[in-house]
Coordinates of C-alpha atoms in Angstrom, one line a residue:
X1029 CA 52.4 41.0 -121.8
X1030 CA 52.1 43.7 -118.8
X1031 CA 55.0 45.8 -117.7
X1032 CA 55.1 47.3 -114.4
X1033 CA 57.7 50.1 -113.0
X1034 CA 57.9 53.6 -112.3
X1035 CA 59.0 55.2 -115.6
X1036 CA 57.1 58.5 -115.8
X1037 CA 55.3 59.3 -119.6
X1038 CA 57.7 62.1 -119.8
X1039 CA 60.7 59.7 -119.3
X1040 CA 59.1 57.3 -121.3
X1041 CA 59.0 59.5 -124.4
X1042 CA 62.3 60.4 -123.5
X1043 CA 63.4 57.4 -123.6
X1044 CA 61.9 56.4 -126.9
X1045 CA 62.9 59.2 -129.1
X1046 CA 67.0 59.6 -127.7
X1047 CA 69.6 57.6 -129.2
X1048 CA 70.6 54.9 -127.0
X1049 CA 74.2 53.8 -126.4
X1050 CA 74.7 50.1 -127.9
X1051 CA 74.9 48.1 -124.7
X1052 CA 72.6 45.2 -124.5
X1053 CA 70.3 47.0 -122.4
X1054 CA 69.4 49.6 -124.5
X1055 CA 69.8 47.6 -128.0
X1056 CA 67.3 45.1 -126.8
X1057 CA 64.9 47.8 -126.2
X1058 CA 65.5 49.6 -129.3
X1059 CA 62.8 51.6 -130.6
X1060 CA 60.8 50.7 -134.0
X1061 CA 61.5 53.8 -136.6
X1062 CA 60.2 56.6 -136.4
X1063 CA 57.2 56.8 -139.0
X1064 CA 58.9 59.0 -141.0
X1065 CA 62.5 57.6 -141.1
X1066 CA 63.6 54.9 -143.7
X1067 CA 63.0 51.7 -142.2
X1068 CA 65.6 49.0 -142.6
X1069 CA 64.7 47.3 -145.9
X1070 CA 67.8 44.8 -145.9
X1071 CA 66.5 43.5 -142.6
X1072 CA 63.2 42.8 -144.0
X1073 CA 65.1 40.8 -147.1
X1074 CA 66.7 38.6 -144.3
X1075 CA 63.7 37.7 -142.6
X1076 CA 61.4 37.4 -145.3
X1077 CA 64.0 35.0 -146.7
X1078 CA 63.9 32.9 -143.1
X1079 CA 60.1 33.0 -143.6
X1080 CA 60.6 31.4 -146.9
X1081 CA 63.2 28.7 -145.8
X1082 CA 60.5 27.6 -143.0
X1083 CA 57.3 27.9 -145.4
X1084 CA 59.3 25.7 -148.1
X1085 CA 60.2 23.2 -145.9
X1086 CA 56.2 22.5 -145.0
X1087 CA 55.3 22.0 -148.8
X1088 CA 58.7 21.0 -150.7
X1089 CA 59.1 17.3 -149.2
X1090 CA 55.6 16.1 -150.1
X1091 CA 56.4 14.9 -154.0
X1092 CA 59.9 13.5 -152.7
X1093 CA 58.1 11.0 -150.8
X1094 CA 58.0 7.9 -153.6
X1095 CA 61.3 8.6 -153.8
X1096 CA 62.6 8.5 -149.9
X1097 CA 60.3 5.6 -149.6
X1098 CA 62.5 3.5 -152.2
X1099 CA 65.7 5.0 -151.3
X1100 CA 65.5 4.2 -147.1
X1101 CA 62.7 1.9 -147.2
X1102 CA 60.7 2.9 -144.7
X1103 CA 57.2 2.4 -144.2
X1104 CA 54.0 4.4 -144.9
X1105 CA 53.1 4.9 -142.0
X1106 CA 56.6 6.7 -141.3
X1107 CA 56.7 8.6 -144.3
X1108 CA 53.1 10.0 -143.2
X1109 CA 54.8 11.0 -139.7
X1110 CA 57.7 12.8 -141.9
X1111 CA 55.1 15.4 -143.2
X1112 CA 53.0 15.5 -140.4
X1113 CA 55.6 15.8 -137.7
X1114 CA 57.1 19.0 -138.8
X1115 CA 53.7 21.0 -139.0
X1116 CA 52.6 19.5 -135.6
X1117 CA 55.3 20.6 -133.7
X1118 CA 55.6 23.6 -135.9
X1119 CA 52.2 24.4 -134.6
X1120 CA 52.8 23.3 -130.9
X1121 CA 55.5 25.8 -130.5
X1122 CA 54.7 29.4 -131.9
X1123 CA 53.1 30.3 -129.3
X1124 CA 55.8 29.8 -126.8
X1125 CA 58.9 30.8 -129.1
X1126 CA 57.1 34.1 -130.0
X1127 CA 56.8 35.1 -126.4
X1128 CA 60.1 34.3 -125.9
X1129 CA 60.9 36.6 -128.7
X1130 CA 59.1 39.6 -127.0
X1131 CA 60.8 38.4 -123.7
X1132 CA 64.6 37.8 -124.3
X1133 CA 64.7 39.6 -127.9
X1134 CA 63.4 38.6 -131.2
X1135 CA 67.1 39.0 -133.1
X1136 CA 68.6 36.1 -131.3
X1137 CA 65.8 33.9 -131.0
X1138 CA 65.4 34.2 -134.4
X1139 CA 69.1 33.4 -135.1
X1140 CA 69.1 30.3 -132.3
X1141 CA 65.8 28.5 -134.6
X1142 CA 68.2 29.4 -137.7
X1143 CA 71.0 27.4 -136.3
X1144 CA 68.7 24.7 -135.1
X1145 CA 66.9 24.4 -138.6
X1146 CA 70.6 24.5 -140.6
X1147 CA 71.6 21.6 -138.1
X1148 CA 68.5 19.4 -138.2
X1149 CA 68.3 20.1 -142.2
X1150 CA 71.7 18.1 -142.6
X1151 CA 70.7 15.7 -140.1
X1152 CA 67.5 15.2 -142.1
X1153 CA 69.7 15.1 -145.5
X1154 CA 71.7 12.3 -144.1
X1155 CA 69.3 10.1 -142.8
X1156 CA 69.3 6.0 -143.7
X1157 CA 66.3 5.0 -141.6
X1158 CA 62.9 6.4 -140.3
X1159 CA 63.9 7.3 -136.8
X1160 CA 66.7 9.5 -137.7
X1161 CA 64.5 11.5 -140.5
X1162 CA 61.7 11.8 -138.0
X1163 CA 64.2 13.2 -135.1
X1164 CA 65.4 15.5 -137.9
X1165 CA 61.7 16.7 -138.8
X1166 CA 60.8 17.2 -135.4
X1167 CA 64.1 19.6 -134.7
X1168 CA 63.1 21.4 -138.0
X1169 CA 59.6 21.9 -136.4
X1170 CA 61.3 23.6 -133.1
X1171 CA 63.7 25.6 -135.2
X1172 CA 60.8 27.0 -137.8
X1173 CA 58.5 27.9 -134.8
X1174 CA 61.4 30.1 -133.3
X1175 CA 62.0 32.1 -136.7
X1176 CA 58.5 32.3 -138.2
X1177 CA 56.9 34.0 -135.8
X1178 CA 59.9 36.4 -134.7
X1179 CA 60.2 37.3 -138.7
X1180 CA 56.2 38.8 -138.1
X1181 CA 56.5 40.6 -135.0
X1182 CA 60.2 42.2 -136.0
X1183 CA 58.4 43.4 -138.9
X1184 CA 55.7 44.5 -137.1
X1185 CA 58.0 46.3 -134.5
X1186 CA 60.0 47.8 -137.1
X1187 CA 57.8 49.2 -139.8
X1188 CA 55.3 52.2 -139.0
X1189 CA 53.2 54.7 -140.6
X1190 CA 53.5 54.7 -144.5
X1191 CA 56.1 52.2 -144.7
X1192 CA 53.9 49.5 -142.8
X1193 CA 51.8 48.5 -145.9
X1194 CA 54.7 47.7 -148.0
X1195 CA 56.4 45.4 -145.5
X1196 CA 53.4 43.1 -145.0
X1197 CA 52.9 43.0 -148.7
X1198 CA 56.3 41.7 -149.0
X1199 CA 56.2 39.4 -146.1
X1200 CA 52.5 38.0 -147.4
X1201 CA 53.9 37.4 -150.5
X1202 CA 56.8 35.9 -149.8
X1203 CA 55.0 33.2 -147.5
X1204 CA 52.1 32.4 -150.2
X1205 CA 54.5 32.3 -153.1
X1206 CA 57.2 29.9 -151.3
X1207 CA 54.3 27.8 -150.6
X1208 CA 53.5 27.4 -154.2
X1209 CA 56.6 27.1 -155.3
X1210 CA 57.5 24.5 -152.9
X1211 CA 56.1 21.2 -154.7
X1212 CA 57.9 22.4 -157.9
X1213 CA 61.2 23.3 -156.3
X1214 CA 61.1 19.9 -154.8
X1215 CA 60.3 18.1 -157.9
X1216 CA 63.0 19.7 -159.3
X1217 CA 65.7 18.9 -156.9
X1218 CA 64.3 15.5 -156.7
X1219 CA 64.6 14.6 -160.4
X1220 CA 67.8 16.4 -160.8
X1221 CA 70.2 16.1 -157.6
X1222 CA 68.3 13.7 -155.1
X1223 CA 65.5 14.1 -153.0
X1224 CA 68.6 15.0 -150.2
X1225 CA 68.7 18.0 -151.6
X1226 CA 65.2 19.2 -150.4
X1227 CA 67.1 19.4 -147.0
X1228 CA 70.6 20.2 -147.9
X1229 CA 69.3 23.2 -149.9
X1230 CA 68.7 24.8 -146.4
X1231 CA 72.3 24.8 -145.2
X1232 CA 73.6 27.5 -147.6
X1233 CA 70.2 29.3 -147.5
X1234 CA 70.5 29.2 -143.3
X1235 CA 74.3 30.5 -143.3
X1236 CA 73.3 33.7 -145.5
X1237 CA 70.3 34.4 -143.6
X1238 CA 72.2 33.7 -139.8
X1239 CA 75.4 35.9 -141.5
X1240 CA 73.0 38.8 -142.9
X1241 CA 71.0 38.9 -139.7
X1242 CA 74.0 40.3 -137.7
X1243 CA 74.3 43.5 -139.3
X1244 CA 71.3 44.1 -140.9
X1245 CA 68.5 43.0 -138.5
X1246 CA 67.9 45.4 -135.3
X1247 CA 67.4 44.0 -132.0
X1248 CA 63.6 44.3 -130.8
X1249 CA 61.9 43.1 -127.9
X1250 CA 63.7 42.0 -124.6
X1251 CA 61.1 43.5 -122.6
X1252 CA 60.3 42.6 -119.2
X1253 CA 57.5 43.3 -116.7
X1254 CA 59.7 45.2 -114.2
X1255 CA 61.5 48.2 -115.9
X1256 CA 63.2 50.7 -113.6
X1257 CA 64.7 54.6 -114.2
X1258 CA 65.7 57.8 -113.0
X1259 CA 65.9 61.3 -114.4
X1260 CA 69.4 61.3 -113.7
X1261 CA 70.3 58.3 -115.6
X1262 CA 69.6 56.7 -118.9
X1263 CA 70.5 53.0 -117.8
X1264 CA 67.3 50.8 -117.4
X1265 CA 67.7 47.8 -115.3
X1266 CA 66.2 44.5 -116.3
X1267 CA 64.4 42.3 -113.9
X1268 CA 63.9 38.5 -114.5
X1269 CA 61.1 37.6 -116.5
X1270 CA 58.3 35.0 -114.8
X1271 CA 57.7 31.9 -117.1
X1272 CA 54.4 30.6 -117.4
X1273 CA 55.0 27.1 -117.1
X1274 CA 51.2 25.9 -117.1
X1275 CA 50.7 28.4 -120.4
X1276 CA 53.6 26.9 -122.4
X1277 CA 52.5 23.1 -121.5
X1278 CA 48.8 23.6 -122.3
X1279 CA 49.5 25.8 -125.1
X1280 CA 52.0 23.2 -126.8
X1281 CA 50.1 20.1 -126.2
X1282 CA 46.5 22.0 -127.5
X1283 CA 48.1 23.1 -130.7
X1284 CA 49.6 19.4 -131.1
X1285 CA 46.6 17.6 -130.5
X1286 CA 44.1 19.8 -132.7
X1287 CA 46.3 19.9 -135.6
X1288 CA 47.2 15.9 -135.6
X1289 CA 43.8 15.3 -135.6
X1290 CA 42.9 17.4 -138.4
X1291 CA 45.3 16.4 -140.4
X1292 CA 45.4 12.9 -140.0
X1293 CA 41.6 12.2 -139.8
X1294 CA 41.5 10.8 -143.6
X1295 CA 44.8 8.5 -142.6
X1296 CA 43.3 6.6 -139.4
X1297 CA 40.2 7.7 -139.4
X1298 CA 37.1 10.1 -138.2
X1299 CA 35.5 7.6 -135.8
X1300 CA 36.4 4.2 -136.8
X1301 CA 39.9 3.2 -137.2
X1302 CA 40.9 2.2 -140.8
X1303 CA 43.5 -0.5 -141.7
X1304 CA 46.2 2.2 -141.3
X1305 CA 47.4 1.8 -137.9
X1306 CA 49.2 4.9 -135.6
X1307 CA 52.4 3.6 -134.9
X1308 CA 55.3 6.0 -133.2
X1309 CA 58.3 4.6 -131.8
X1310 CA 57.6 1.4 -130.0
X1311 CA 53.8 2.2 -129.4
X1312 CA 51.0 1.5 -131.4
X1313 CA 47.5 1.9 -131.4
X1314 CA 45.3 -1.0 -132.1
X1315 CA 41.5 -0.1 -131.3
X1316 CA 39.4 -1.1 -134.6
X1317 CA 36.1 0.7 -133.2
X1318 CA 38.0 3.7 -132.6
X1319 CA 40.2 5.7 -134.1
X1320 CA 42.7 8.2 -132.2
X1321 CA 41.7 11.2 -134.1
X1322 CA 38.3 11.7 -132.4
X1323 CA 40.2 11.0 -128.8
X1324 CA 43.1 13.7 -129.6
X1325 CA 40.4 16.4 -131.3
X1326 CA 38.2 15.8 -127.7
X1327 CA 41.5 15.9 -125.5
X1328 CA 42.4 19.4 -127.8
X1329 CA 39.3 20.8 -127.4
X1330 CA 39.4 20.4 -123.4
X1331 CA 42.5 21.5 -122.8
X1332 CA 42.0 24.3 -124.9
X1333 CA 39.2 25.5 -122.4
X1334 CA 41.3 24.8 -119.8
X1335 CA 44.3 26.8 -121.1
X1336 CA 41.8 29.6 -121.7
X1337 CA 40.4 29.4 -118.3
X1338 CA 44.3 29.1 -116.6
X1339 CA 45.6 32.2 -118.5
X1340 CA 42.3 34.6 -117.7
X1341 CA 42.9 33.5 -114.1
X1342 CA 46.7 34.4 -114.2
X1343 CA 45.6 37.6 -116.0
X1344 CA 43.3 38.8 -113.5
X1345 CA 46.1 37.8 -111.0
X1346 CA 48.7 40.1 -112.2
X1347 CA 50.6 37.1 -112.9
X1348 CA 52.7 36.3 -116.2
X1349 CA 50.4 34.6 -119.1
X1350 CA 51.4 32.8 -122.3
X1351 CA 48.8 34.4 -124.4
X1352 CA 47.6 37.6 -122.8
X1353 CA 43.3 37.4 -123.7
X1354 CA 43.1 40.9 -123.6
X1355 CA 44.5 41.0 -127.1
X1356 CA 41.2 39.7 -128.3
X1357 CA 39.3 42.6 -127.0
X1358 CA 41.1 44.1 -130.0
X1359 CA 38.4 43.6 -132.8
X1360 CA 40.5 43.9 -135.9
X1361 CA 42.9 41.3 -133.8
X1362 CA 40.1 39.0 -133.1
X1363 CA 38.0 39.0 -136.3
X1364 CA 41.2 39.3 -138.5
X1365 CA 42.2 35.6 -137.1
X1366 CA 38.7 34.4 -137.5
X1367 CA 39.2 35.5 -141.3
X1368 CA 42.9 34.6 -141.2
X1369 CA 41.9 30.6 -140.4
X1370 CA 39.2 30.4 -142.7
X1371 CA 41.1 31.9 -145.6
X1372 CA 44.0 29.7 -145.0
X1373 CA 41.3 26.7 -144.9
X1374 CA 40.3 27.6 -148.1
X1375 CA 43.4 28.2 -149.8
X1376 CA 45.3 25.0 -148.4
X1377 CA 41.8 23.1 -149.7
X1378 CA 42.5 24.5 -153.4
X1379 CA 46.3 23.6 -153.2
X1380 CA 45.0 20.1 -151.7
X1381 CA 42.9 19.3 -154.4
X1382 CA 44.7 21.0 -157.8
X1383 CA 48.0 18.7 -157.9
X1384 CA 45.9 15.3 -157.4
X1385 CA 43.3 16.6 -160.4
X1386 CA 46.2 17.6 -162.4
X1387 CA 48.6 14.4 -162.2
X1388 CA 45.9 11.6 -161.5
X1389 CA 43.0 13.0 -163.9
X1390 CA 44.9 14.8 -166.3
X1391 CA 47.9 13.0 -166.5
X1392 CA 50.7 15.9 -166.2
X1393 CA 54.0 14.3 -164.5
X1394 CA 55.3 16.0 -161.3
X1395 CA 57.3 18.3 -162.6
X1396 CA 54.6 19.7 -165.2
X1397 CA 51.9 20.3 -162.3
X1398 CA 54.5 22.0 -160.4
X1399 CA 54.9 24.2 -163.4
X1400 CA 51.2 24.8 -163.7
X1401 CA 51.1 25.7 -159.9
X1402 CA 54.0 27.7 -159.9
X1403 CA 52.2 30.6 -161.6
X1404 CA 49.9 30.9 -158.8
X1405 CA 53.6 31.8 -156.9
X1406 CA 54.5 34.2 -159.8
X1407 CA 51.0 36.1 -159.4
X1408 CA 51.2 36.1 -155.6
X1409 CA 54.4 37.9 -155.9
X1410 CA 53.4 40.4 -158.2
X1411 CA 50.5 41.3 -156.6
X1412 CA 52.0 41.2 -153.3
X1413 CA 54.3 43.6 -154.3
X1414 CA 51.8 46.2 -155.5
X1415 CA 49.4 45.6 -152.7
X1416 CA 50.7 48.7 -150.7
X1417 CA 50.1 50.9 -153.2
X1418 CA 46.4 49.5 -153.5
X1419 CA 46.2 49.6 -149.6
X1420 CA 47.4 53.9 -149.9
X1421 CA 44.0 54.1 -152.0
X1422 CA 41.6 51.6 -150.8
X1423 CA 42.9 50.8 -146.9
X1424 CA 44.5 47.7 -146.2
X1425 CA 41.0 45.6 -145.4
X1426 CA 39.7 47.0 -148.8
X1427 CA 43.0 45.3 -150.3
X1428 CA 42.0 41.8 -148.6
X1429 CA 38.5 42.0 -149.4
X1430 CA 39.6 42.6 -153.3
X1431 CA 41.7 39.8 -153.0
X1432 CA 38.8 37.4 -151.4
X1433 CA 36.9 38.4 -154.2
X1434 CA 39.5 37.4 -157.0
X1435 CA 40.6 34.4 -155.4
X1436 CA 36.7 33.0 -155.2
X1437 CA 36.0 34.0 -158.7
X1438 CA 39.4 32.2 -159.9
X1439 CA 38.3 29.2 -157.8
X1440 CA 34.7 29.2 -159.8
X1441 CA 36.5 29.3 -163.5
X1442 CA 38.9 26.9 -162.4
X1443 CA 35.9 24.6 -161.7
X1444 CA 34.2 25.5 -164.9
X1445 CA 37.5 24.4 -166.8
X1446 CA 38.1 21.2 -164.6
X1447 CA 35.9 18.5 -167.3
X1448 CA 38.7 17.1 -169.9
X1449 CA 36.8 18.9 -172.4
X1450 CA 38.8 21.8 -172.0
X1451 CA 42.6 21.8 -172.5
X1452 CA 44.5 21.8 -169.5
X1453 CA 46.5 24.6 -170.2
X1454 CA 43.4 27.0 -169.9
X1455 CA 43.8 26.3 -166.1
X1456 CA 46.9 28.7 -166.2
X1457 CA 44.7 32.0 -166.4
X1458 CA 42.3 31.5 -163.5
X1459 CA 45.7 30.0 -161.6
X1460 CA 47.5 33.0 -162.3
X1461 CA 44.2 35.2 -161.5
X1462 CA 44.1 33.3 -158.1
X1463 CA 47.7 33.6 -157.2
X1464 CA 47.1 37.9 -157.6
X1465 CA 44.1 37.5 -155.4
X1466 CA 46.4 35.6 -152.6
X1467 CA 49.0 38.1 -153.0
X1468 CA 46.6 41.3 -152.4
X1469 CA 44.8 38.9 -149.5
X1470 CA 48.0 37.6 -147.7
X1471 CA 49.8 40.8 -148.1
X1472 CA 47.7 43.0 -146.0
X1473 CA 45.7 40.9 -143.8
X1474 CA 48.8 40.4 -141.7
X1475 CA 49.1 43.9 -141.2
X1476 CA 45.5 44.1 -140.9
X1477 CA 45.4 41.6 -138.0
X1478 CA 48.3 43.0 -136.2
X1479 CA 47.7 46.7 -136.9
X1480 CA 46.1 47.7 -133.2
X1481 CA 48.7 45.3 -131.5
X1482 CA 50.8 47.2 -128.9
X1483 CA 54.7 46.6 -129.9
X1484 CA 55.7 44.9 -126.9
X1485 CA 53.4 42.3 -127.6
X1486 CA 53.9 42.1 -131.6
X1487 CA 55.6 38.8 -131.0
X1488 CA 52.8 37.4 -128.8
X1489 CA 50.2 38.4 -131.4
X1490 CA 52.2 36.9 -134.4
X1491 CA 52.8 34.0 -133.2
X1492 CA 48.7 33.6 -132.0
X1493 CA 48.0 34.5 -135.8
X1494 CA 50.7 32.1 -137.0
X1495 CA 49.4 29.2 -134.9
X1496 CA 45.5 30.1 -135.7
X1497 CA 46.7 30.2 -139.3
X1498 CA 48.2 26.7 -138.8
X1499 CA 44.8 25.2 -137.5
X1500 CA 43.2 26.8 -140.2
X1501 CA 45.7 25.0 -142.7
X1502 CA 45.3 22.0 -141.1
X1503 CA 41.4 22.3 -141.0
X1504 CA 41.4 23.1 -144.6
X1505 CA 43.4 19.9 -145.2
X1506 CA 40.5 17.7 -143.2
X1507 CA 37.8 19.5 -144.8
X1508 CA 38.9 19.2 -148.2
X1509 CA 40.1 15.3 -148.1
X1510 CA 36.6 14.5 -146.5
X1511 CA 34.8 16.3 -149.1
X1512 CA 36.7 14.9 -151.9
X1513 CA 36.0 11.4 -150.4
X1514 CA 32.5 11.8 -149.7
X1515 CA 32.2 13.3 -153.7
X1516 CA 33.6 10.4 -155.2
X1517 CA 31.9 7.6 -153.2
X1518 CA 28.7 9.8 -153.7
X1519 CA 28.9 10.0 -157.4
X1520 CA 31.2 7.3 -159.1
X1521 CA 29.7 4.2 -158.3
X1522 CA 26.2 5.0 -160.6
X1523 CA 28.9 6.0 -163.0
X1524 CA 30.6 2.3 -162.9
X1525 CA 27.2 0.4 -162.7
X1526 CA 26.1 2.4 -166.0
X1527 CA 28.7 0.8 -167.8
X1528 CA 27.2 -2.6 -166.7
X1529 CA 29.7 -3.4 -163.5
X1530 CA 27.8 -5.1 -160.6
X1531 CA 27.0 -2.5 -157.8
X1532 CA 29.7 -4.4 -155.5
X1533 CA 32.5 -4.0 -157.7
X1534 CA 31.4 -0.2 -158.6
X1535 CA 31.4 0.4 -154.5
X1536 CA 34.9 -1.1 -154.4
X1537 CA 36.5 0.7 -157.3
X1538 CA 35.1 4.2 -156.0
X1539 CA 36.9 3.3 -152.7
X1540 CA 39.9 2.3 -154.5
X1541 CA 40.0 5.7 -156.1
X1542 CA 39.2 7.4 -153.2
X1543 CA 41.6 6.0 -150.6
X1544 CA 44.6 6.3 -153.3
X1545 CA 43.4 10.1 -154.5
X1546 CA 43.2 9.0 -158.0
X1547 CA 46.1 7.3 -158.2
X1548 CA 44.8 4.0 -159.1
X1549 CA 43.2 6.0 -162.3
X1550 CA 46.6 5.5 -164.1
X1551 CA 47.0 2.0 -164.2
X1552 CA 43.2 1.4 -165.5
X1553 CA 44.3 3.9 -168.2
X1554 CA 47.5 1.4 -169.6
X1555 CA 45.7 -1.9 -168.3
X1556 CA 48.5 -2.6 -166.0
X1557 CA 48.2 -4.5 -162.6
X1558 CA 44.3 -5.1 -161.3
X1559 CA 43.0 -3.4 -164.3
X1560 CA 44.2 -6.2 -166.3
X1561 CA 41.2 -8.6 -165.3
X1562 CA 38.9 -6.3 -166.8
X1563 CA 40.0 -6.6 -170.2
X1564 CA 39.0 -3.9 -173.0
X1565 CA 36.7 -2.4 -170.4
X1566 CA 39.5 -1.0 -168.6
X1567 CA 39.5 2.0 -170.5
X1568 CA 35.9 2.9 -170.3
X1569 CA 36.2 2.3 -166.4
X1570 CA 39.4 4.7 -166.4
X1571 CA 37.4 7.4 -168.1
X1572 CA 34.3 7.0 -165.5
X1573 CA 37.1 6.9 -162.8
X1574 CA 38.2 10.3 -164.2
X1575 CA 35.0 11.8 -164.5
X1576 CA 34.2 10.7 -160.8
X1577 CA 37.6 12.2 -159.9
X1578 CA 37.1 15.3 -161.3
X1579 CA 33.6 15.8 -160.1
X1580 CA 35.1 14.7 -156.3
X1581 CA 37.9 17.9 -156.9
X1582 CA 35.3 20.1 -157.9
X1583 CA 33.0 19.4 -154.7
X1584 CA 36.4 20.3 -153.2
X1585 CA 36.6 23.7 -154.8
X1586 CA 33.4 24.3 -153.5
X1587 CA 34.5 23.8 -150.1
X1588 CA 37.5 25.7 -150.5
X1589 CA 35.3 28.7 -151.8
X1590 CA 32.8 28.4 -149.3
X1591 CA 35.8 28.8 -146.7
X1592 CA 37.2 31.9 -148.8
X1593 CA 33.6 33.3 -148.6
X1594 CA 33.3 33.2 -144.8
X1595 CA 36.9 34.6 -144.7
X1596 CA 35.4 37.4 -146.8
X1597 CA 32.6 38.0 -144.7
X1598 CA 34.7 38.1 -141.4
X1599 CA 37.0 40.6 -143.1
X1600 CA 33.7 43.1 -143.3
X1601 CA 33.5 42.8 -139.6
X1602 CA 37.1 43.6 -139.5
X1603 CA 36.3 46.7 -141.6
X1604 CA 33.8 47.8 -139.4
X1605 CA 36.0 47.5 -136.2
X1606 CA 39.1 49.5 -138.1
X1607 CA 36.6 51.9 -138.8
X1608 CA 35.3 52.5 -135.3
X1609 CA 39.0 52.6 -133.9
X1610 CA 39.8 55.2 -136.2
X1611 CA 37.0 57.6 -135.7
X1612 CA 38.1 57.1 -131.7

């Protein structure tokens, strides 16, 4: 955000380094710690706990969906929105609320977001119908969008110098490990206390976060576009902040449309509408020849162009902007965000494929699969906590690249060990290695992206990075789902036909495997339901289905590896940009 006023360089320096009285004016403008001062580590852990609460809520719900369907009697379309609506609202509002934190104070926005998130979690836990649950999930998305960018921007403002790498190491490790632990925690709570506790657990957690924020988290942000001062007084006079209404509306709509299109492509069809009909409230989309997905994607891209055009025009005219496009002139920021998007896509593709493989192809139950995936979180925590030490020796960009190389190698090993000829528990070794790579890359990537972003714009920069990561995650969901479907439908029919099944039957069974993401395999193993008509051939068909499904998952992992490779190549550009900046 551009700041104008008659503050001289001497006065500004004096203001930055002299203690200020604890007044609303000075506290909201409190400077970041001096590089040689010990930063507020307690604040870091409070913010990290807030981040963990938001990230967990993105992944903890998925394993509870069958139980929720049975308990409150909602249909498949509604339950798909239970997961999608939260992510769409979250992505749509990250940028506006990041900007709001810069303007009005990040601590205040963080606390308000925590209250909204806790209240909406209680509403979700007491839901007895689709309408109430979906409303609660939308409100959770609003609260999450207020919390997430302000955790990162506050850390960026508080930690400088030698402590910065360690702080971002903690932040990145918490983010990646929370995502990995979500399915396990969701499974445990659902099996023991009931599905409502996946939301109720946020109540004590949110109360702890809100109360701890008061003494531990300093006030940062609260800058305005006009600041005045004088040499005879330390009083800072704040003037009103204009709001970029077109930017708020355009950024929210753009993010919502793009994320919806990428997430729901497999559900509603990438071009022709599938048998699943889009319903939201009293509205329904019923155009069999055209899915709503391409319309949303095209509209999102057009709005993105309009958003960029409007923001550039407002910036040139000296008017307030939602996103300062000059941030992308910072090479580490622009290339770093490209790397972050590709890495998020690759990492989500892996997380998408592995639970399906472990449960439907290898026969593990939800808790066993969650426990295996939890080792990724363990590796991430260990490596993320140590990343700052490696950063001091190899630079933060070097640590990101090391983590990505480890991730790519681990993905390749996981793919090699996927066939049933290998014991499933051998997967623990590459999964742990992948978690370590994830911890290293995630811990330092954020630091690299925001390293040259001015502190007054750290909320804006943090929200931009979070939004791009969210879009990358949605892209990973879309690409991995498409890769799995195409690979199954491309390889499984031939395997089934080799058993003597007619081509039409083989094609139908392949589509059943892809549409159920492998869920139909279990019925053929047991010979129940539709599998009974195949008699003694059902186990052989199940073996062929398993083989074809594994092959599809291996192709999905190949896509994940390619995404990670793109992130690695982009990080090379980041490294060059950082080296160029350091020489000036």
